[in-house]
Each structure stands twice: as C-alpha cells, then as structure tokens.
C-alpha cells in the first residue's frame, strides 16, 4: 500500500483513522454487523520506517442487543508471533451492529439524512475560493503532511453552517478503489474541508498550532463500495466534532457518519509511537517470573563456605569448596554511608575471589535480603542490597557463569527461614539462572516485559501543578535542558528550579533561562552540590510558599567506567555522590520540607539491569535508585525510576561515547533514543503505574539473530527474545576452562 506513505502527522507516517474504520467495517461484514456503532482510537498505528507491521482485527460474539465488540491490534513483523510477551499493541476498540432492516433501500434515494443530492451544487450554496496547494501547505505547517494520494479536495461550497465538497482519488489510485469498501485516502480527503468548517479549531491560544487526530467514530455506515469520487456534506455541531454524509457522482449514497470526535495529540507522543512501531513499544518494566525448579530441600550442595570479607578468601581457598556464599545485607538505615560501605565490602570479596586459582571452576553466590521487589514494591526493605545487585550484574557480564545473585525475603539469614542452605543453593543452581529471588519455597527471576499500563491513556496526568515549583537536578546540562523545555511546553510548568554544580555559570544556562522565559516560565538557576545535605536543604527551604515544591526530576550523575578488577572505593564513592547520596538527601528532605510533592522522578540506567560490563559502580548507584523508588511507593509516596537505555550522542553522559562505543551497543541490540522519543517515553512512564520503568530502544530482530547464532544475551531479555536463554548443562553448571568440552579455544572459535 504505497499510498500510506502520503499520510504523515508531525513527521510520523500513520495509518489514517479512516483506514482503521475500513478494516473494522470489512471485518463486520463477515458476520453481518457492518455498521460501526462506535470505534475509539487508543493509540496511533504507525507505519515503520523498515520492516512490516501485522494487523489483527478481532470481532466478538453477539451480545443481548445483537451487537459485537471489535478490537484492532498490531505488532511489528519480527515480534508478532510472540503473543505472551505483550508485544501486541491495542489501537482501537468499539462495537459493530447490523444495518437496520430495509436499509438497502437507501440505494437509489437522492436524500441521505436530509442531504439532497438531486441537484449539485446544492441550491443556495456559495462557492468558496479554494487554493488546493495553499491549503495543503498551510496544513503542513500545522503538522499534517499529505502526499498526492490524500490531496483529493477539488471544490468547496458553503451554505450557513453546512460545507459541501467534491473529492476524488488521484488517477494512480483509482484502479485500487475497488479493493476497498471505501478507500481510506478518499474518506480522509473528504474531511479536509473541515478546515473551512471551523478554522478556529486549528488554532489554540495566541496563534499556537494544534495537532488533532480522530478519536471516536460514531454510527458510521457504508452504503456502497468502490467509490473513487465523492460529493460530501460536512457539519460541525461542536468543537472538534464532525458529521459527514457522502454520495457518488450519480447521487447514490456511499457513506454516512453521525459524528467523529477529534482529540489533540503531541508530537512527542507520536515520536514515541513511531520509534516503537505503535503504542509505547520502547517502554518496558521488570516482572519476576516463577521458575519451575525442584522443591527446596530435595537436594543439597555438599561443599560450600560463607565469607564476610576479602581477607577470608585466601583461607577458604585451601579447601576450595564448590560454592562460596557472600551475605550482603545493609544495616537497615539506608544512608549513603551504609550503601557505600556494603558495596565496597562486596567489591573486595569479588575481586579477591575472581583472582584466586582455587575458585576458577567454582561458583560465588551473593545473597541479599529484601533488595528486590520480587513480590511487589513492599518487598524492598534494603535498598543498599540493591546497589550490590547492580555491581554484581556488571561482574556477571564480565565473568559469565561464575556468579549467582540470590535475594531472600527480608528477615531471613543463612538458614533462609529454617531451610538448610545446602538445599537452597542446590535449588538455585539447578535453575541455571544467574539472578534469583526466593520467597518461601518459590524461586523467581527477573524478565523484561513491555509496559502497557499507560498505553490507553491519551494524555499525561497532571502530575506537575502549573503553579507549583519543579526541581530539576543537573538542570543546566543538555539532558536537563531538554527535560526543562519539555516540562514547560508539554506539561505547562511555570516555575522551574534548575540545580547544577556550576549553576548560572554553566554553558548555555543564561540562554536557556531566556528561552523558557519567553514561553511564560519563571526559571531559577542555582549552584548546588546535591551530595551536600545542608546545601540541598537550603535550596528546598528557599522555595517560595506561594509556589511550593510539587515535583522533583533528578538527572545528575557522573561516569567513571572500569571493570570490576580496576574499581576502587574512591572511584565508587565518586559515582555514588550525585546518585546514591543526592537522591537519599532529596528523599529524606522532601518528606519534611515538601508535603505537597506529587512527583518524584529519577533518571536511572538500564546498565543497572542489564549488567553493562565495565560499569559496575554506575550500575550499583542506579540500582539503588530503582530500589529506593520502590521503597517510596510502598510507603505511599510518589516515586518512579526511569532506567534509560542509550541516548543520542549529543546528550549528557552519552556525549563521552566514542563511535566504537556506539557501534558496540548497536551490535548488542541497543539503539539510541532521539530527544523526541525520549520525552514521549518520559510521558508514557508518568502515565503508568510501575515504580521502575525501562525506556530503551531494543532492536529485537538483531537480538533474535544473536540468539539464533548462539551469542550470549542477558537473561533479562529472554521473555522478549525467544531462544535467547542460554542452555543449561547437567547440574546447572556450564562447561568451564579445563573441563571436557574443548576448553577456551573451542569456546572462542564459535564467537564473532
């Protein structure tokens, strides 16, 4: 259908709403319910830049009134078969009903619901001067880019509140008209004279343009098929509402539509839909999937030892047990010092264990307690333990198949509620999974799934009060500036407090303040080290009472990459300061100083979940943020952590990435998000209900190819990429260096 490329809104090629109506009518005809009683568009159906998209129209059974439910879904071509992973996006829902008895008699009539087509143009209608090219260029300026297939408007007349129009399909499309009940491009063009019905609706406020899309179709009936030209009557009974009747060139009825309601849509939301192939397909969340394992206690690991610190590794190496256990619990205070101390202690043990020859073929099991939300946000009682998960995930990426993470319920210890640890270890190892949570006798593992909790909500809830103050940390950086602009333009925020280490001395800060001021925002820029509790307290205390703090967006952060063996306590502390320490201060101080806080958003990183090699300290810091937001949610406080994937190189932290780094990530199935995609996903995350969301642009086709080729993939993606889970060998152990299986050379030979 090449004509689809001629329908773009805000730079995104969309299947027109008329196309969805055509699909629904065609499906309804199969079961004798060809009248669209109602069809509500929930998400735009995007035509992807490459690859295909599969569409499914589902018609339900008859209800008591003789009507049927109808639903339209789509999925990208490479994921459509994966029904259980949530990759299908619902675009529209509605009801179909049979045509009224005797309705076939409409054919041959010259009157359609009061629309007399016996004389054309209608008596008393005055011709409206029409510059077709000028009209479509003016519409392009408001975001509607219609190509030749959709430029069918030929003549327009007005009679009071009525507008009459002639529309035709261009010559190259006329032969295809017979393939449709009504060609979507012709139907769409029939409504373009709406611009002349209520031109005021195209403008909001003082000249600001609006972009609207069809939202709710009501009582649409098709009386004849295959039309290539129409005579149309349009009436707009209210703002953003349109009714339509259409006949062919002989006066025979073709189409009637009681009403169509339009709704405004943002360019950012369309940008996210475009990147995702529809809906919010780049937004994910973490689910904990139950593992089918033997009951705890059915077997046990005979040789294991528990260590507390790095100094004990050498002594344990004398007997070289099969499994070394490291308990990593916080003391319950959750303060920055506690998180740093625990992470450093774990780092020391892991570094010593990795270089000890005696443990080359053994396993290290790191046990946390209440660090992961395996049973919900309330499970997170030890955010410090979550930092350990981030560190160890990076260590796992650097040292595959050697380290296991096991999170037990809060309050359990080495005996895990009275169950023998040897049995617990055996059950965990038997799963073959590197990351496990244990709640009672149930083991589960994290899996990334698509987050659709906010997909049906067309607009972002008003979480940012227009007269309240929103604090943005890292607010003068490129990413902070992007968020600040979006808060003002997309959320109507009028009071911004931008905090950074350099404050108004930061490059571009003055220009940003001036730009936002022209948009009606009052912006304060403040120099503040967010790792300094007293400094943060002073900033919050200075927020005016008449404009109280109602929102926090934390973006501050630094990178200091290095593999596990190269990390030091000082390097970890440097990365923790603007993440762990700063967010802990904001968490505690806003509870006291900002009782009206409605939104607390932190920018985290997918590195904390995927275990990005060489980013152990950064992953640890961000994993703490993820857990702290879950902890806040469990306490009834606002909190959402957005674990971002890769941004385009021009922004913030990713500006340091070399072309080689970018290429490496792309080969790993992670593509960079554009600013428009990112801000649309920001809105989508706010619409949802999860404490942790993962906005990341995954190339699932590439990941599937990697899985098929036997290249290792993070287990977190196994639910999205069929075949992505590694094969587990006998006893849950992988064949290691020096064992049967060919050794290191054989293992490397199969890799790219």
XYZ file of C-alpha atoms in Angstrom:
752
model
C 0.000 0.000 0.000
C 2.387 2.754 -1.114
C -0.323 5.390 -0.617
C 0.219 5.031 3.141
C 3.480 6.967 2.852
C 1.414 10.025 1.865
C -0.135 10.324 5.341
C 2.231 11.783 7.949
C 1.466 13.727 11.106
C 4.250 15.594 12.924
C 6.760 13.748 10.783
C 5.365 10.288 11.607
C 3.738 8.111 8.935
C 0.430 6.865 10.347
C -2.295 4.590 9.085
C -5.164 7.108 8.901
C -8.105 6.630 11.216
C -10.185 6.056 8.094
C -8.008 3.002 7.441
C -8.933 1.533 10.823
C -12.614 2.193 10.084
C -12.231 0.436 6.736
C -10.676 -2.605 8.432
C -13.396 -2.739 11.066
C -16.221 -2.395 8.526
C -14.705 -5.177 6.416
C -14.462 -7.476 9.430
C -18.025 -6.617 10.458
C -19.314 -7.540 7.008
C -18.111 -11.107 7.599
C -20.598 -11.518 10.449
C -23.434 -9.293 9.261
C -22.535 -6.336 11.511
C -21.235 -3.745 9.074
C -22.276 -0.579 10.912
C -19.667 0.944 13.213
C -21.690 1.954 16.238
C -18.553 3.209 17.969
C -14.820 2.988 17.430
C -12.398 4.640 19.889
C -8.797 5.112 18.778
C -6.499 4.425 21.740
C -3.075 4.567 20.072
C -1.911 5.577 16.581
C -0.944 2.802 14.175
C 2.492 3.732 12.851
C 3.943 2.587 9.553
C 7.536 1.575 10.455
C 10.450 3.012 8.532
C 11.639 -0.512 7.773
C 10.162 -3.957 8.127
C 6.484 -4.749 8.298
C 3.641 -4.472 10.752
C 0.977 -7.107 11.292
C -2.594 -6.058 11.990
C -5.274 -8.150 13.636
C -8.974 -7.283 13.862
C -10.897 -9.305 16.425
C -14.713 -9.438 16.366
C -16.522 -10.783 19.414
C -19.725 -12.734 19.831
C -23.237 -11.329 19.756
C -24.402 -9.514 22.859
C -28.026 -9.195 24.015
C -28.676 -6.298 21.643
C -27.254 -8.138 18.629
C -24.054 -6.065 18.544
C -20.475 -7.313 18.638
C -17.296 -5.955 20.207
C -14.406 -5.221 17.860
C -10.719 -4.601 18.587
C -7.752 -3.685 16.387
C -4.224 -4.785 17.302
C -0.810 -4.529 15.674
C 2.688 -5.873 16.216
C 5.985 -5.399 14.453
C 6.710 -8.070 11.902
C 9.513 -9.721 13.879
C 7.592 -9.981 17.172
C 4.032 -10.670 16.094
C 4.191 -14.367 16.874
C 5.188 -13.733 20.470
C 1.664 -13.441 21.881
C 2.577 -13.808 25.536
C 5.288 -11.156 25.724
C 2.968 -8.182 25.424
C 4.276 -7.020 22.041
C 0.786 -6.610 20.547
C -0.489 -3.047 20.836
C -4.222 -2.354 21.055
C -5.105 0.542 18.772
C -8.881 0.694 18.783
C -11.924 -0.790 20.489
C -15.573 -0.460 19.602
C -18.928 -2.019 18.752
C -20.458 -3.220 15.492
C -24.149 -3.686 14.785
C -26.238 -4.917 11.852
C -27.600 -2.402 9.369
C -31.261 -1.570 10.079
C -33.891 -3.588 8.250
C -34.643 -2.158 4.822
C -31.530 -0.023 4.761
C -30.607 -1.435 1.367
C -33.424 0.690 0.015
C -31.227 3.723 0.580
C -29.521 2.911 -2.692
C -31.311 4.849 -5.416
C -32.504 7.528 -2.989
C -31.440 11.126 -3.557
C -31.685 12.011 0.144
C -29.176 10.950 2.812
C -30.302 12.011 6.268
C -31.536 15.333 4.908
C -28.715 15.692 2.333
C -30.478 16.196 -1.009
C -28.068 15.354 -3.824
C -30.548 15.587 -6.676
C -29.060 18.981 -7.548
C -25.336 19.653 -7.418
C -24.026 22.011 -6.196
C -26.841 22.256 -3.631
C -29.299 25.085 -4.035
C -28.226 28.185 -2.123
C -24.625 27.085 -1.607
C -21.932 29.640 -2.384
C -18.628 28.580 -3.862
C -15.628 29.105 -1.575
C -12.398 30.147 -3.290
C -10.022 27.237 -2.885
C -6.282 27.192 -3.389
C -5.701 23.456 -3.046
C -1.926 23.731 -2.972
C -2.037 26.579 -0.482
C -4.482 24.729 1.767
C -2.301 21.639 1.995
C 0.836 23.708 2.582
C -0.956 25.532 5.379
C -1.956 22.152 6.873
C 1.667 21.008 6.581
C 2.632 23.953 8.749
C 0.383 22.539 11.478
C 1.937 19.088 11.234
C -0.239 17.378 8.592
C 1.902 16.274 5.627
C -0.459 14.897 2.973
C 1.061 13.482 -0.186
C -0.656 13.189 -3.591
C -2.874 10.238 -2.624
C -4.554 12.306 0.092
C -4.807 15.639 -1.749
C -8.256 14.854 -3.134
C -10.148 18.044 -2.277
C -11.306 19.726 -5.511
C -14.124 22.206 -4.775
C -15.907 23.606 -1.731
C -19.241 25.385 -1.157
C -20.793 26.862 1.969
C -24.449 27.240 2.982
C -24.814 28.569 6.504
C -23.222 26.014 8.837
C -23.048 23.408 6.076
C -19.995 22.826 3.897
C -20.161 20.831 0.684
C -17.158 19.420 -1.121
C -16.045 17.377 -4.076
C -13.189 14.931 -3.513
C -11.563 12.492 -5.927
C -8.847 9.897 -5.804
C -5.821 10.763 -7.954
C -5.565 8.825 -11.191
C -2.932 6.365 -9.917
C -5.178 5.312 -7.007
C -8.488 4.929 -8.828
C -7.805 1.405 -10.041
C -7.279 0.287 -6.442
C -10.569 1.790 -5.203
C -12.412 -1.443 -5.958
C -10.223 -3.253 -3.400
C -11.793 -1.263 -0.564
C -15.203 -0.666 0.881
C -14.128 2.964 0.776
C -10.535 3.891 0.035
C -9.069 5.385 3.243
C -7.347 8.180 1.304
C -10.656 9.222 -0.285
C -12.502 9.070 3.048
C -9.729 11.085 4.723
C -9.728 13.730 1.971
C -13.497 14.081 2.370
C -12.873 15.506 5.840
C -10.207 18.024 4.831
C -12.839 20.648 4.122
C -13.264 20.609 7.906
C -10.549 23.249 7.888
C -13.139 25.511 6.271
C -15.968 24.471 8.615
C -14.273 25.510 11.861
C -10.916 27.069 11.006
C -10.703 28.401 14.585
C -10.208 24.839 15.841
C -6.839 24.665 14.133
C -5.505 27.382 16.404
C -5.218 27.377 20.184
C -4.474 30.392 22.338
C -2.413 33.142 20.775
C -1.535 31.597 17.470
C -0.228 28.298 18.807
C -0.958 25.443 16.431
C -2.813 22.308 17.448
C -2.471 18.849 16.027
C -5.596 16.714 16.334
C -6.344 13.157 15.273
C -9.592 11.179 15.015
C -10.510 9.782 18.420
C -14.089 8.481 18.491
C -16.093 7.425 15.439
C -19.866 7.035 15.919
C -22.515 5.439 13.712
C -20.516 5.013 10.521
C -22.406 3.164 7.766
C -21.111 2.238 4.312
C -23.857 2.004 1.674
C -21.815 1.322 -1.484
C -18.278 0.138 -2.199
C -15.505 1.045 -4.621
C -16.098 4.805 -4.959
C -13.311 6.886 -6.499
C -15.066 10.262 -6.200
C -17.481 11.703 -3.630
C -19.902 14.544 -3.087
C -19.762 15.374 0.600
C -21.766 17.329 3.157
C -19.967 18.311 6.375
C -21.384 19.837 9.536
C -19.531 20.600 12.763
C -22.073 20.546 15.610
C -19.444 21.430 18.227
C -15.720 21.959 18.851
C -13.630 19.102 17.453
C -16.752 17.254 16.254
C -17.692 16.481 12.656
C -20.609 14.743 10.927
C -20.490 13.649 7.297
C -22.675 12.302 4.502
C -21.269 11.303 1.116
C -22.706 10.228 -2.234
C -21.086 9.227 -5.505
C -21.147 11.327 -8.664
C -24.545 9.931 -9.645
C -26.099 10.871 -6.322
C -26.136 7.342 -4.902
C -25.411 7.169 -1.139
C -21.928 5.940 -0.245
C -21.243 6.782 3.388
C -22.874 8.328 6.449
C -21.164 9.233 9.711
C -23.179 10.590 12.615
C -20.132 12.066 14.364
C -16.373 11.957 14.662
C -14.666 13.447 17.699
C -11.076 14.678 17.340
C -8.516 14.850 20.117
C -5.272 16.789 20.385
C -2.052 14.769 20.260
C 1.508 15.878 20.950
C 4.385 15.481 18.520
C 6.392 13.801 21.300
C 3.781 11.101 21.755
C 3.761 10.440 18.025
C 7.554 10.316 18.109
C 7.493 7.552 20.716
C 4.856 5.661 18.766
C 6.996 5.941 15.644
C 10.069 4.557 17.330
C 8.101 1.735 18.890
C 6.176 0.789 15.805
C 2.985 1.748 17.615
C 1.961 2.493 21.175
C 4.729 2.835 23.731
C 6.727 -0.134 22.472
C 10.078 1.153 23.775
C 8.829 1.240 27.345
C 9.436 -1.852 29.470
C 9.185 -2.957 33.079
C 10.587 -5.848 35.109
C 8.453 -8.838 36.036
C 9.568 -11.658 38.291
C 8.778 -14.948 36.562
C 8.346 -18.046 38.698
C 10.897 -20.756 37.933
C 9.936 -24.427 37.536
C 12.534 -25.922 39.889
C 12.631 -28.881 42.278
C 11.250 -28.183 45.729
C 13.766 -26.700 48.148
C 15.205 -29.492 50.261
C 15.158 -32.229 47.598
C 18.912 -31.935 47.085
C 21.818 -30.051 48.592
C 25.257 -28.654 47.802
C 27.720 -30.572 49.935
C 30.686 -28.220 49.762
C 30.138 -24.520 50.472
C 31.558 -21.843 52.727
C 30.338 -18.396 53.813
C 32.643 -15.389 53.647
C 32.209 -11.916 55.104
C 35.264 -10.061 53.794
C 38.103 -10.171 51.280
C 40.584 -11.223 53.946
C 38.780 -14.574 54.316
C 39.118 -15.581 50.647
C 42.681 -16.917 50.947
C 41.794 -19.139 53.893
C 38.721 -20.522 52.127
C 40.799 -21.331 49.039
C 42.699 -24.001 50.951
C 39.720 -26.381 50.841
C 38.379 -24.945 47.540
C 34.640 -25.541 48.147
C 32.294 -25.812 45.155
C 30.352 -22.745 46.281
C 31.349 -19.617 48.158
C 28.493 -17.696 49.792
C 28.689 -13.963 50.442
C 25.931 -12.394 52.518
C 25.418 -8.739 51.564
C 22.899 -7.015 53.803
C 22.571 -3.385 54.754
C 22.160 -2.385 58.386
C 18.684 -1.019 57.716
C 19.499 2.684 57.877
C 19.654 3.038 54.114
C 22.013 6.010 54.340
C 24.652 6.803 51.751
C 27.480 5.682 54.051
C 25.828 2.313 54.546
C 25.354 1.783 50.812
C 28.958 2.710 50.061
C 30.374 0.530 52.859
C 28.365 -2.514 51.782
C 29.216 -2.098 48.101
C 32.920 -1.675 48.839
C 32.944 -4.760 51.076
C 31.300 -6.856 48.369
C 33.685 -5.472 45.744
C 36.668 -6.558 47.843
C 35.389 -10.128 48.167
C 34.554 -10.423 44.467
C 37.933 -9.052 43.400
C 39.787 -11.497 45.672
C 37.613 -14.433 44.637
C 37.991 -13.799 40.904
C 41.807 -13.930 41.012
C 42.075 -16.976 43.313
C 43.037 -20.009 41.143
C 41.335 -22.385 43.574
C 37.916 -20.943 42.676
C 38.355 -20.900 38.907
C 35.671 -23.549 38.381
C 33.543 -22.732 41.401
C 30.519 -20.540 41.983
C 30.126 -17.395 44.042
C 26.587 -16.909 45.392
C 25.884 -13.375 46.638
C 22.860 -13.355 48.940
C 20.884 -10.191 49.637
C 17.848 -9.768 51.848
C 14.857 -7.688 50.762
C 16.752 -5.919 47.979
C 14.474 -6.794 45.045
C 10.688 -6.260 44.531
C 10.079 -9.892 43.636
C 6.736 -9.864 45.434
C 5.955 -6.183 44.874
C 7.355 -2.833 45.960
C 6.778 -3.638 49.643
C 9.406 -6.393 49.339
C 12.167 -3.797 49.080
C 13.399 -3.277 52.636
C 17.121 -2.948 51.877
C 17.946 -0.529 49.021
C 21.622 -0.897 49.963
C 21.405 -4.526 48.914
C 20.022 -3.377 45.564
C 23.277 -1.493 44.938
C 25.045 -4.844 45.353
C 22.811 -6.267 42.633
C 23.913 -3.548 40.236
C 27.583 -4.176 40.984
C 27.277 -7.949 40.661
C 25.267 -7.746 37.447
C 28.234 -5.962 35.887
C 30.564 -8.595 37.350
C 28.381 -11.322 35.834
C 28.663 -9.715 32.397
C 32.428 -9.607 32.716
C 32.642 -13.151 34.164
C 29.821 -15.242 32.652
C 28.511 -18.302 34.511
C 30.583 -17.762 37.644
C 28.462 -15.611 39.973
C 24.875 -16.033 41.185
C 22.646 -13.397 42.795
C 20.046 -14.636 45.284
C 17.648 -12.296 47.052
C 15.814 -13.736 50.041
C 12.929 -12.246 51.960
C 13.642 -9.505 54.485
C 14.389 -11.009 57.899
C 15.881 -14.266 56.638
C 19.517 -15.242 57.105
C 21.844 -18.037 56.093
C 19.271 -20.596 57.160
C 16.644 -18.846 54.984
C 13.799 -19.328 57.373
C 14.988 -22.642 58.744
C 15.706 -24.284 55.369
C 19.147 -25.842 55.031
C 21.443 -23.577 52.993
C 22.910 -26.534 51.102
C 19.427 -27.286 49.760
C 18.779 -23.653 48.925
C 21.994 -23.432 46.958
C 21.234 -26.647 45.086
C 17.787 -25.392 44.077
C 19.185 -22.022 42.963
C 21.984 -23.575 40.922
C 19.606 -26.066 39.318
C 17.644 -23.220 37.708
C 20.638 -22.226 35.601
C 19.656 -18.596 36.174
C 22.203 -16.016 37.343
C 19.667 -13.831 39.190
C 17.069 -15.348 41.512
C 14.669 -14.263 44.211
C 13.402 -16.663 46.861
C 10.131 -16.100 48.653
C 9.180 -19.111 50.746
C 9.737 -22.147 48.549
C 9.157 -20.191 45.327
C 12.070 -19.098 43.152
C 11.672 -16.411 40.502
C 13.865 -14.491 38.084
C 13.599 -11.019 36.511
C 12.330 -10.655 32.954
C 11.828 -7.539 30.889
C 8.285 -7.158 29.537
C 6.571 -4.346 27.695
C 4.887 -1.810 29.908
C 1.396 -1.094 28.599
C -0.130 0.240 31.819
C -0.376 3.737 30.369
C -0.937 2.840 26.714
C -4.679 3.578 26.705
C -4.315 6.947 28.451
C -4.142 9.566 25.660
C -2.668 12.358 27.785
C -0.270 12.555 30.698
C -1.948 13.010 34.087
C -1.439 16.460 35.582
C 1.353 15.391 37.942
C 3.083 18.742 37.601
C 0.954 21.530 39.072
C 1.273 24.615 36.853
C 1.722 26.974 39.817
C 3.948 24.638 41.808
C 7.735 24.544 41.564
C 9.517 21.659 39.853
C 13.132 20.953 40.824
C 15.417 19.584 38.102
C 18.854 18.472 39.240
C 21.511 18.515 36.550
C 19.142 21.060 35.054
C 21.693 23.045 33.044
C 23.166 20.071 31.205
C 21.969 19.065 27.744
C 19.618 16.397 29.095
C 18.403 18.660 31.898
C 17.713 21.466 29.442
C 15.740 19.071 27.267
C 13.603 17.998 30.229
C 13.120 21.615 31.328
C 11.851 22.610 27.890
C 9.512 19.621 27.841
C 8.110 20.393 31.290
C 7.259 23.914 30.150
C 5.979 23.103 26.655
C 4.393 19.718 27.296
C 3.202 19.976 30.907
C 2.530 23.663 31.370
C 5.016 24.005 34.231
C 5.546 27.691 35.024
C 8.012 27.526 37.938
C 11.328 25.746 37.429
C 14.256 25.405 39.823
C 17.304 24.208 37.880
C 20.154 22.977 40.050
C 23.681 22.059 38.961
C 27.204 22.303 40.306
C 28.010 25.406 38.239
C 24.557 26.945 38.314
C 24.165 30.080 36.215
C 27.837 29.846 35.204
C 27.130 26.668 33.235
C 27.445 26.941 29.475
C 24.112 27.875 27.898
C 22.343 28.492 31.220
C 21.504 32.138 30.505
C 20.179 31.313 27.051
C 18.035 28.504 28.473
C 16.510 30.804 31.105
C 15.730 33.408 28.441
C 14.170 30.827 26.133
C 11.957 29.364 28.846
C 11.044 32.853 29.990
C 9.707 33.642 26.527
C 7.422 30.626 26.953
C 5.996 32.083 30.152
C 8.080 30.192 32.712
C 9.815 31.690 35.731
C 13.171 29.921 35.994
C 15.629 29.999 38.892
C 19.109 28.578 38.382
C 21.054 27.614 41.490
C 24.587 26.331 42.034
C 24.399 23.410 44.453
C 26.294 20.198 45.138
C 23.376 17.810 45.540
C 25.629 15.459 47.537
C 25.794 18.144 50.254
C 22.776 17.657 52.512
C 22.917 21.140 54.025
C 23.145 22.741 50.594
C 20.143 20.767 49.342
C 18.165 21.669 52.458
C 18.903 25.344 51.890
C 17.719 25.147 48.283
C 14.462 23.461 49.268
C 13.853 25.880 52.127
C 14.157 28.805 49.715
C 11.252 27.628 47.526
C 8.504 30.272 47.913
C 5.475 29.250 49.945
C 3.102 30.519 47.271
C 4.755 28.185 44.732
C 5.569 25.069 46.801
C 7.731 22.251 45.540
C 5.403 19.794 43.773
C 7.831 17.869 41.571
C 11.405 16.557 41.505
C 13.247 15.286 38.445
C 16.738 14.043 39.316
C 19.156 13.775 36.394
C 22.534 14.466 37.982
C 25.211 11.816 37.552
C 28.807 11.077 36.582
C 30.574 8.188 34.875
C 33.830 6.525 35.915
C 33.887 3.286 33.980
C 36.159 0.383 34.817
C 35.999 -3.396 35.023
C 35.477 -4.969 38.442
C 39.165 -5.606 38.965
C 40.007 -1.945 38.363
C 37.419 -0.391 40.688
C 38.441 1.208 43.963
C 36.433 2.540 46.919
C 37.309 6.084 45.852
C 36.031 5.558 42.326
C 32.793 4.079 43.601
C 32.326 6.954 46.040
C 32.736 9.481 43.239
C 29.964 7.863 41.198
C 27.704 7.373 44.246
C 27.805 11.052 45.318
C 25.402 12.538 42.693
C 23.271 9.394 42.605
C 23.018 7.496 45.888
C 23.890 10.311 48.287
C 21.979 13.040 46.450
C 18.776 11.067 45.985
C 18.857 9.933 49.601
C 19.047 13.589 50.663
C 16.161 14.505 48.350
C 14.112 11.568 49.609
C 14.536 12.487 53.256
C 14.317 16.268 52.914
C 11.249 16.365 50.668
C 9.352 14.235 53.175
C 9.895 17.051 55.648
C 10.018 20.185 53.506
C 7.720 19.370 50.567
C 4.450 17.889 51.876
C 2.698 18.751 48.589
C 5.158 16.789 46.465
C 3.200 14.954 43.762
C 6.003 13.635 41.581
C 9.486 12.272 42.351
C 11.236 11.065 39.211
C 14.820 9.818 38.980
C 16.763 9.104 35.812
C 18.414 5.728 36.282
C 20.140 3.498 33.734
C 19.394 0.191 32.072
C 23.030 -0.653 32.862
C 21.818 -1.441 36.384
C 19.528 -4.154 34.994
C 21.452 -5.499 32.024
C 24.789 -5.629 33.826
C 26.791 -3.439 31.482
C 30.379 -4.674 31.514
C 32.823 -2.046 32.763
C 30.128 -0.013 34.542
C 29.962 -1.713 37.930
C 29.941 1.437 40.065
C 27.427 3.197 37.796
C 25.157 0.125 37.749
C 25.326 -0.121 41.540
C 24.375 3.529 42.024
C 21.424 3.312 39.651
C 20.187 0.009 41.061
C 19.974 1.745 44.434
C 17.812 4.458 42.850
C 15.485 1.813 41.400
C 15.031 0.188 44.803
C 14.564 3.463 46.661
C 11.689 4.443 44.362
C 10.021 1.088 45.053
C 10.548 1.718 48.765
C 8.892 5.136 48.419
C 5.954 3.681 46.518
C 5.434 1.065 49.210
C 5.288 3.900 51.762
C 2.572 5.680 49.776
C 4.913 8.354 48.404
C 5.378 9.334 44.752
C 8.364 7.773 43.072
C 9.342 6.435 39.664
C 12.752 5.383 38.411
C 13.315 5.546 34.657
C 16.151 3.179 33.719
C 17.120 4.723 30.394
C 18.849 2.961 27.567
C 21.169 4.748 25.157
C 20.555 8.378 24.180
C 21.835 10.007 21.033
C 25.472 11.003 21.495
C 24.773 14.720 21.774
C 23.186 14.432 25.210
C 24.759 14.446 28.643
C 26.650 11.375 29.738
C 26.473 9.681 26.341
C 28.358 12.588 24.770
C 31.504 10.822 26.001
C 30.786 7.713 23.995
C 33.077 7.152 21.071
C 31.877 5.860 17.713
C 33.282 2.478 18.725
C 31.184 2.519 21.922
C 28.080 3.438 19.925
C 28.746 0.669 17.413
C 29.295 -1.855 20.204
C 25.947 -1.021 21.794
C 24.172 -1.164 18.433
C 25.661 -4.597 17.825
C 24.279 -5.531 21.222
C 20.766 -4.668 20.112
C 20.519 -1.256 21.831
C 19.846 1.742 19.595
C 19.998 5.418 20.611
C 16.812 7.286 21.504
C 16.140 10.613 19.838
C 15.134 13.530 22.080
C 11.538 13.354 20.806
C 11.353 9.638 21.512
C 12.874 10.121 24.943
C 10.458 12.836 26.045
C 7.482 10.874 24.756
C 8.658 7.870 26.770
C 9.082 10.158 29.762
C 5.375 10.990 29.442
C 4.455 7.349 28.929
C 6.302 6.394 32.115
C 4.349 9.029 34.035
C 1.103 7.590 32.682
C 1.961 4.135 34.012
C 1.823 2.672 37.482
C 5.219 0.974 37.884
C 7.918 2.229 40.266
C 10.576 1.116 37.763
C 10.218 1.528 34.011
C 12.823 0.912 31.336
C 12.720 3.262 28.331
C 15.116 1.571 25.937
C 15.232 1.189 22.163
C 15.790 -2.512 21.583
C 16.462 -3.962 18.156
C 14.629 -7.225 18.749
C 15.399 -8.512 15.275
C 19.116 -8.129 15.967
C 18.757 -9.728 19.373
C 16.895 -12.686 17.875
C 19.631 -13.118 15.307
C 22.208 -13.103 18.085
C 20.214 -15.699 19.997
C 19.883 -17.902 16.926
C 23.640 -17.655 16.357
C 24.346 -18.715 19.928
C 25.739 -15.362 21.006
C 25.095 -14.669 24.656
C 22.229 -12.390 25.638
C 21.246 -11.053 29.051
C 18.764 -13.422 30.669
C 16.656 -10.367 31.453
C 15.675 -10.281 27.759
C 14.684 -13.937 27.498
C 10.984 -13.108 27.628
C 11.308 -10.727 24.678
C 13.736 -12.730 22.578
C 12.659 -16.296 22.043
C 15.603 -18.635 22.186
C 17.660 -16.038 23.973
C 18.132 -18.070 27.122
C 21.396 -19.933 27.322
C 21.348 -23.699 27.554
C 21.930 -25.137 30.994
C 24.038 -28.241 31.258
C 23.872 -31.028 33.779
C 23.702 -29.895 37.371
C 23.144 -26.297 36.334
C 26.869 -25.832 35.544
C 28.429 -24.579 32.330
C 31.458 -26.375 30.985
C 34.454 -24.314 32.141
C 38.035 -23.894 31.121
C 39.975 -27.107 31.579
C 36.870 -29.301 31.598
C 35.588 -31.526 28.821
C 34.047 -29.508 26.007
C 37.094 -28.197 24.194
C 38.376 -25.566 26.597
C 38.823 -21.885 25.950
C 39.900 -22.200 22.313
C 36.789 -24.174 21.380
C 34.543 -21.715 23.185
C 36.118 -18.738 21.414
C 36.066 -20.395 17.992
C 32.288 -20.111 17.728
C 32.176 -16.407 18.514
C 32.288 -13.461 16.113
